[in-house]
């Protein structure tokens, strides 16, 4: 074999050189002879005895392995051709299913729309279709059998209720907090922000009328070089000088046909906005949380005139707690429910009498003191303390009752998270402590001492007073 290898190497070296016509025939004959010498009969090849070994490197070895299980496995490993992946069913243009529609909400003063979690979006879409008598796809109907349906739909972990016309959500546990919601079917491709429903509905209707049952490509239809030569398959004019053009099933562009926009488009400065149909499919597991702990946040002084401040602060506490849990306990599916308890707004107290007697000089500072320090004085007063404690008790019970409406199976622990005067009030409530009880004991002791003493003046009056107290 060493001689054969040398001849083979010599042939390879000669094959890279330039030779004359006279010697070409001789070199070719030598090359053919060398090739024949390099061929070794299959019978002379060394055959591996351990066929289960994966070190099978030649087709000759594979040919002689036999049909045992180990040998077949070795043969399969030798064949490096990957298995053909299962063929996915091609998607076609039909009505959007419930998971393909995504609902969004927008806070007051903001322009960005935020997507609901999967389970909330599905609930909203189901309610919207039921209200408008639109068919629900079979897969969603199967999941609806496991969904608890209530008259009032709540989202965001039960913190917000959905309006009857499904146009906004409002806070369930506190006041004056609403957010606009929008059904998203067509989106701006770059930002995935939903376009207005008044535009999305005619676009969807036109899209289905032209492309129904057509195959949806998985990749781009046109290359970058072909972008300027896209054919216009169909177009739709909308209100406010907007126009939509279809270059393919997935190449849809929104244009503004105002004079300025047309001029910019003509000089290639202005371009249309690409649109995308449908959203990433919503999952029932996305946003489904098990409430394992109820935490009630009680505010302190300074809430007069700022009734929703405790709700905003509780949002910060909730977001911080959820962020830490998701970072350190990502596998934990249960979460605490953190709710605000606002007790100051329902109190009457002196009916604003202090505002009338406040001096006009330095009014801002005096009003600030009235809304903060006065709460402490009220709580220390025997006249107003009972009203304050009653307001706290009623607020706690109201929040808990609402919570049980949305989570009837909850049986976890309940904690109070209080601040400032609120912590003192919660402690007194939990321990049933009251200065009035101490004062009452003091008065009873004074009466008993007076009756049992040597001074018998007005004894009958004190006896009558004592009997009245005992009743």
Short mmCIF file of N, CA and C in Angstrom, two decimals, residues 109-226:
data_model
loop_
_atom_site.label_atom_id
_atom_site.label_comp_id
_atom_site.label_asym_id
_atom_site.label_seq_id
_atom_site.Cartn_x
_atom_site.Cartn_y
_atom_site.Cartn_z
N UNK A 109 -53.21 60.66 29.32
CA UNK A 109 -52.03 61.47 29.10
C UNK A 109 -50.93 60.79 28.31
N UNK A 110 -51.12 59.53 27.92
CA UNK A 110 -50.11 58.80 27.16
C UNK A 110 -50.60 58.55 25.74
N UNK A 111 -49.67 58.36 24.82
CA UNK A 111 -50.00 58.08 23.43
C UNK A 111 -49.77 56.62 23.05
N UNK A 112 -48.97 55.92 23.81
CA UNK A 112 -48.64 54.54 23.48
C UNK A 112 -49.73 53.60 23.99
N UNK A 113 -50.07 52.62 23.15
CA UNK A 113 -51.01 51.57 23.53
C UNK A 113 -50.23 50.39 24.09
N UNK A 114 -50.67 49.85 25.21
CA UNK A 114 -50.04 48.70 25.85
C UNK A 114 -50.94 47.48 25.68
N UNK A 115 -50.35 46.37 25.31
CA UNK A 115 -51.14 45.16 25.06
C UNK A 115 -51.55 44.49 26.37
N UNK A 116 -52.78 44.00 26.40
CA UNK A 116 -53.22 43.18 27.51
C UNK A 116 -52.48 41.84 27.47
N UNK A 117 -52.38 41.19 28.62
CA UNK A 117 -51.84 39.84 28.64
C UNK A 117 -52.81 38.90 27.92
N UNK A 118 -52.30 37.73 27.57
CA UNK A 118 -53.06 36.83 26.72
C UNK A 118 -54.45 36.49 27.23
N UNK A 119 -54.56 36.12 28.50
CA UNK A 119 -55.85 35.70 29.04
C UNK A 119 -56.83 36.85 29.06
N UNK A 120 -56.38 38.06 29.38
CA UNK A 120 -57.27 39.22 29.38
C UNK A 120 -57.74 39.56 27.97
N UNK A 121 -56.83 39.48 27.00
CA UNK A 121 -57.20 39.78 25.62
C UNK A 121 -58.23 38.78 25.11
N UNK A 122 -58.06 37.52 25.43
CA UNK A 122 -59.02 36.50 25.00
C UNK A 122 -60.39 36.73 25.63
N UNK A 123 -60.42 37.07 26.90
CA UNK A 123 -61.71 37.35 27.56
C UNK A 123 -62.41 38.54 26.92
N UNK A 124 -61.64 39.58 26.62
CA UNK A 124 -62.23 40.76 25.99
C UNK A 124 -62.76 40.43 24.59
N UNK A 125 -62.00 39.65 23.84
CA UNK A 125 -62.43 39.30 22.49
C UNK A 125 -63.68 38.44 22.52
N UNK A 126 -63.74 37.51 23.46
CA UNK A 126 -64.94 36.67 23.59
C UNK A 126 -66.15 37.53 23.93
N UNK A 127 -66.00 38.45 24.89
CA UNK A 127 -67.11 39.32 25.27
C UNK A 127 -67.54 40.20 24.09
N UNK A 128 -66.56 40.70 23.34
CA UNK A 128 -66.87 41.56 22.19
C UNK A 128 -67.63 40.78 21.13
N UNK A 129 -67.23 39.56 20.85
CA UNK A 129 -67.90 38.76 19.83
C UNK A 129 -69.29 38.34 20.29
N UNK A 130 -69.44 38.03 21.56
CA UNK A 130 -70.76 37.70 22.06
C UNK A 130 -71.70 38.89 21.96
N UNK A 131 -71.19 40.07 22.25
CA UNK A 131 -72.02 41.28 22.20
C UNK A 131 -72.42 41.62 20.77
N UNK A 132 -71.55 41.32 19.79
CA UNK A 132 -71.82 41.66 18.39
C UNK A 132 -72.27 40.46 17.56
N UNK A 133 -72.58 39.33 18.24
CA UNK A 133 -73.09 38.14 17.56
C UNK A 133 -72.15 37.67 16.44
N UNK A 134 -70.87 37.60 16.76
CA UNK A 134 -69.86 37.13 15.81
C UNK A 134 -69.38 35.75 16.26
N UNK A 135 -69.18 34.87 15.30
CA UNK A 135 -68.82 33.48 15.60
C UNK A 135 -67.46 33.41 16.30
N UNK A 136 -67.36 32.49 17.25
CA UNK A 136 -66.13 32.24 17.99
C UNK A 136 -65.52 30.94 17.48
N UNK A 137 -64.22 30.93 17.22
CA UNK A 137 -63.57 29.75 16.67
C UNK A 137 -63.66 28.58 17.64
N UNK A 138 -63.56 27.37 17.11
CA UNK A 138 -63.79 26.15 17.90
C UNK A 138 -62.76 25.98 19.01
N UNK A 139 -61.50 26.31 18.74
CA UNK A 139 -60.46 26.15 19.77
C UNK A 139 -60.75 27.04 20.96
N UNK A 140 -61.20 28.25 20.71
CA UNK A 140 -61.54 29.15 21.82
C UNK A 140 -62.77 28.67 22.55
N UNK A 141 -63.74 28.13 21.82
CA UNK A 141 -64.93 27.59 22.47
C UNK A 141 -64.58 26.46 23.42
N UNK A 142 -63.61 25.64 23.04
CA UNK A 142 -63.19 24.54 23.92
C UNK A 142 -62.59 25.07 25.22
N UNK A 143 -61.82 26.15 25.14
CA UNK A 143 -61.24 26.74 26.35
C UNK A 143 -62.26 27.50 27.18
N UNK A 144 -63.31 27.96 26.55
CA UNK A 144 -64.35 28.70 27.28
C UNK A 144 -65.06 27.82 28.28
N UNK A 145 -65.04 26.50 28.05
CA UNK A 145 -65.71 25.59 28.99
C UNK A 145 -65.06 25.62 30.35
N UNK A 146 -63.78 25.99 30.42
CA UNK A 146 -63.05 26.04 31.69
C UNK A 146 -62.96 27.45 32.25
N UNK A 147 -63.59 28.41 31.59
CA UNK A 147 -63.52 29.80 32.02
C UNK A 147 -64.75 30.17 32.82
N UNK A 148 -64.54 30.81 33.95
CA UNK A 148 -65.64 31.29 34.77
C UNK A 148 -66.18 32.57 34.16
N UNK A 149 -67.45 32.52 33.76
CA UNK A 149 -68.08 33.66 33.11
C UNK A 149 -68.92 34.41 34.13
N UNK A 150 -68.69 35.71 34.25
CA UNK A 150 -69.44 36.56 35.18
C UNK A 150 -70.08 37.70 34.41
N UNK A 151 -71.07 38.32 35.03
CA UNK A 151 -71.75 39.44 34.37
C UNK A 151 -70.79 40.60 34.13
N UNK A 152 -69.97 40.90 35.12
CA UNK A 152 -68.98 41.97 34.98
C UNK A 152 -67.62 41.35 34.71
N UNK A 153 -67.00 41.78 33.62
CA UNK A 153 -65.70 41.24 33.22
C UNK A 153 -64.60 42.07 33.86
N UNK A 154 -63.67 41.41 34.53
CA UNK A 154 -62.55 42.09 35.19
C UNK A 154 -61.25 41.66 34.52
N UNK A 155 -60.31 42.59 34.43
CA UNK A 155 -59.01 42.34 33.82
C UNK A 155 -57.92 42.90 34.73
N UNK A 156 -56.68 42.72 34.30
CA UNK A 156 -55.54 43.21 35.09
C UNK A 156 -55.58 42.64 36.51
N UNK A 157 -55.62 41.32 36.62
CA UNK A 157 -55.63 40.66 37.93
C UNK A 157 -56.85 41.06 38.76
N UNK A 158 -57.93 41.43 38.08
CA UNK A 158 -59.14 41.80 38.81
C UNK A 158 -59.14 43.21 39.33
N UNK A 159 -58.21 44.05 38.90
CA UNK A 159 -58.15 45.43 39.39
C UNK A 159 -59.07 46.36 38.62
N UNK A 160 -59.43 46.00 37.38
CA UNK A 160 -60.25 46.88 36.55
C UNK A 160 -61.45 46.11 35.99
N UNK A 161 -62.56 46.81 35.88
CA UNK A 161 -63.78 46.28 35.26
C UNK A 161 -63.90 46.83 33.84
N UNK A 162 -64.56 46.06 32.98
CA UNK A 162 -64.76 46.46 31.59
C UNK A 162 -66.13 47.10 31.45
N UNK A 163 -66.20 48.20 30.75
CA UNK A 163 -67.47 48.89 30.54
C UNK A 163 -68.40 48.03 29.69
N UNK A 164 -69.69 48.35 29.73
CA UNK A 164 -70.67 47.56 28.99
C UNK A 164 -70.45 47.62 27.48
N UNK A 165 -70.01 48.77 26.97
CA UNK A 165 -69.77 48.89 25.54
C UNK A 165 -68.35 48.51 25.13
N UNK A 166 -67.57 48.02 26.08
CA UNK A 166 -66.21 47.51 25.84
C UNK A 166 -65.36 48.57 25.15
N UNK A 167 -65.39 49.79 25.67
CA UNK A 167 -64.57 50.87 25.13
C UNK A 167 -63.57 51.40 26.16
N UNK A 168 -63.77 51.10 27.43
CA UNK A 168 -62.84 51.55 28.46
C UNK A 168 -62.93 50.62 29.66
N UNK A 169 -61.94 50.70 30.54
CA UNK A 169 -61.94 49.95 31.79
C UNK A 169 -61.83 50.95 32.93
N UNK A 170 -62.39 50.61 34.07
CA UNK A 170 -62.37 51.50 35.23
C UNK A 170 -61.97 50.70 36.46
N UNK A 171 -61.35 51.39 37.40
CA UNK A 171 -60.82 50.73 38.59
C UNK A 171 -61.95 50.16 39.44
N UNK A 172 -61.70 49.00 40.01
CA UNK A 172 -62.71 48.29 40.79
C UNK A 172 -62.61 48.62 42.27
N UNK A 173 -61.42 48.92 42.76
CA UNK A 173 -61.21 49.12 44.19
C UNK A 173 -61.02 50.58 44.58
N UNK A 174 -60.83 51.47 43.63
CA UNK A 174 -60.68 52.89 43.95
C UNK A 174 -61.40 53.70 42.88
N UNK A 175 -61.46 55.00 43.06
CA UNK A 175 -62.30 55.86 42.23
C UNK A 175 -61.47 56.63 41.20
N UNK A 176 -62.22 57.11 40.18
CA UNK A 176 -61.68 58.07 39.21
C UNK A 176 -60.41 57.59 38.52
N UNK A 177 -60.45 56.37 38.03
CA UNK A 177 -59.32 55.83 37.28
C UNK A 177 -59.87 55.02 36.11
N UNK A 178 -59.80 55.61 34.91
CA UNK A 178 -60.29 54.96 33.71
C UNK A 178 -59.19 54.91 32.65
N UNK A 179 -59.25 53.89 31.80
CA UNK A 179 -58.30 53.76 30.70
C UNK A 179 -59.05 53.33 29.45
N UNK A 180 -58.73 53.95 28.34
CA UNK A 180 -59.34 53.61 27.05
C UNK A 180 -58.77 52.28 26.57
N UNK A 181 -59.60 51.47 25.93
CA UNK A 181 -59.14 50.19 25.38
C UNK A 181 -59.46 50.16 23.89
N UNK A 182 -58.70 49.36 23.15
CA UNK A 182 -58.87 49.27 21.70
C UNK A 182 -58.66 47.84 21.23
N UNK A 183 -59.49 47.42 20.30
CA UNK A 183 -59.36 46.10 19.68
C UNK A 183 -58.39 46.20 18.51
N UNK A 184 -57.34 45.38 18.55
CA UNK A 184 -56.30 45.44 17.53
C UNK A 184 -56.39 44.30 16.54
N UNK A 185 -56.64 44.61 15.27
CA UNK A 185 -56.64 43.62 14.19
C UNK A 185 -55.59 43.96 13.12
N UNK A 186 -55.44 45.25 12.84
CA UNK A 186 -54.42 45.73 11.91
C UNK A 186 -53.47 46.65 12.66
N UNK A 187 -52.17 46.52 12.37
CA UNK A 187 -51.15 47.20 13.17
C UNK A 187 -50.13 47.89 12.27
N UNK A 188 -49.54 48.95 12.80
CA UNK A 188 -48.38 49.55 12.15
C UNK A 188 -47.21 48.58 12.31
N UNK A 189 -46.63 48.14 11.22
CA UNK A 189 -45.67 47.03 11.25
C UNK A 189 -44.46 47.33 12.12
N UNK A 190 -43.96 48.56 12.11
CA UNK A 190 -42.74 48.87 12.85
C UNK A 190 -42.96 48.88 14.36
N UNK A 191 -44.04 49.47 14.81
CA UNK A 191 -44.27 49.62 16.25
C UNK A 191 -45.30 48.64 16.80
N UNK A 192 -46.03 47.95 15.92
CA UNK A 192 -47.12 47.05 16.31
C UNK A 192 -48.15 47.76 17.19
N UNK A 193 -48.39 49.02 16.87
CA UNK A 193 -49.46 49.77 17.51
C UNK A 193 -50.74 49.58 16.70
N UNK A 194 -51.87 49.35 17.35
CA UNK A 194 -53.11 49.11 16.61
C UNK A 194 -53.64 50.39 15.97
N UNK A 195 -54.14 50.28 14.74
CA UNK A 195 -54.75 51.43 14.10
C UNK A 195 -56.19 51.55 14.57
N UNK A 196 -56.77 52.71 14.31
CA UNK A 196 -58.13 52.98 14.76
C UNK A 196 -59.11 51.97 14.17
N UNK A 197 -60.11 51.58 14.96
CA UNK A 197 -61.06 50.58 14.53
C UNK A 197 -61.86 51.05 13.32
N UNK A 198 -62.10 52.36 13.20
CA UNK A 198 -62.84 52.88 12.05
C UNK A 198 -62.07 52.68 10.75
N UNK A 199 -60.75 52.56 10.84
CA UNK A 199 -59.95 52.27 9.66
C UNK A 199 -59.73 50.77 9.50
N UNK A 200 -59.58 50.08 10.62
CA UNK A 200 -59.27 48.65 10.56
C UNK A 200 -60.42 47.83 9.98
N UNK A 201 -61.65 48.20 10.30
CA UNK A 201 -62.80 47.42 9.83
C UNK A 201 -62.93 47.42 8.31
N UNK A 202 -62.91 48.57 7.62
CA UNK A 202 -62.98 48.51 6.15
C UNK A 202 -61.76 47.85 5.51
N UNK A 203 -60.59 48.00 6.12
CA UNK A 203 -59.40 47.33 5.59
C UNK A 203 -59.57 45.81 5.69
N UNK A 204 -60.05 45.34 6.82
CA UNK A 204 -60.26 43.90 7.00
C UNK A 204 -61.31 43.38 6.03
N UNK A 205 -62.38 44.11 5.85
CA UNK A 205 -63.44 43.68 4.94
C UNK A 205 -62.93 43.60 3.51
N UNK A 206 -62.16 44.58 3.08
CA UNK A 206 -61.62 44.59 1.72
C UNK A 206 -60.58 43.47 1.55
N UNK A 207 -59.77 43.26 2.56
CA UNK A 207 -58.74 42.22 2.49
C UNK A 207 -59.37 40.84 2.31
N UNK A 208 -60.42 40.56 3.06
CA UNK A 208 -61.08 39.26 2.95
C UNK A 208 -61.78 39.10 1.61
N UNK A 209 -62.35 40.16 1.10
CA UNK A 209 -63.07 40.07 -0.17
C UNK A 209 -62.13 39.78 -1.35
N UNK A 210 -60.88 40.19 -1.25
CA UNK A 210 -59.93 40.01 -2.36
C UNK A 210 -59.07 38.76 -2.17
N UNK A 211 -58.62 38.50 -0.95
CA UNK A 211 -57.60 37.47 -0.73
C UNK A 211 -58.10 36.27 0.06
N UNK A 212 -59.36 36.13 0.27
CA UNK A 212 -59.87 35.00 1.05
C UNK A 212 -59.40 33.67 0.45
N UNK A 213 -58.96 32.78 1.34
CA UNK A 213 -58.51 31.41 1.00
C UNK A 213 -57.17 31.37 0.29
N UNK A 214 -56.53 32.51 0.06
CA UNK A 214 -55.21 32.48 -0.55
C UNK A 214 -54.15 32.13 0.50
N UNK A 215 -53.07 31.52 0.04
CA UNK A 215 -51.99 31.10 0.93
C UNK A 215 -51.21 32.31 1.43
N UNK A 216 -50.90 32.30 2.72
CA UNK A 216 -50.12 33.39 3.33
C UNK A 216 -48.65 33.01 3.27
N UNK A 217 -47.80 33.75 2.55
CA UNK A 217 -46.37 33.41 2.48
C UNK A 217 -45.70 33.51 3.85
N UNK A 218 -44.75 32.63 4.09
CA UNK A 218 -44.01 32.66 5.34
C UNK A 218 -42.83 33.63 5.30
N UNK A 219 -42.39 33.98 4.10
CA UNK A 219 -41.26 34.90 3.95
C UNK A 219 -41.69 36.06 3.05
N UNK A 220 -40.79 37.02 2.90
CA UNK A 220 -41.09 38.20 2.09
C UNK A 220 -41.31 37.82 0.63
N UNK A 221 -42.26 38.46 0.01
CA UNK A 221 -42.59 38.17 -1.39
C UNK A 221 -41.62 38.88 -2.33
N UNK A 222 -41.24 40.11 -1.99
CA UNK A 222 -40.37 40.91 -2.84
C UNK A 222 -39.04 41.16 -2.14
N UNK A 223 -37.97 41.17 -2.93
CA UNK A 223 -36.65 41.51 -2.39
C UNK A 223 -36.51 43.03 -2.32
N UNK A 224 -35.40 43.47 -1.73
CA UNK A 224 -35.17 44.91 -1.62
C UNK A 224 -35.03 45.56 -3.00
N UNK A 225 -34.44 44.84 -3.95
CA UNK A 225 -34.26 45.40 -5.28
C UNK A 225 -35.60 45.56 -6.00
N UNK A 226 -36.56 44.71 -5.64
CA UNK A 226 -37.85 44.75 -6.31
C UNK A 226 -38.85 45.67 -5.63
#
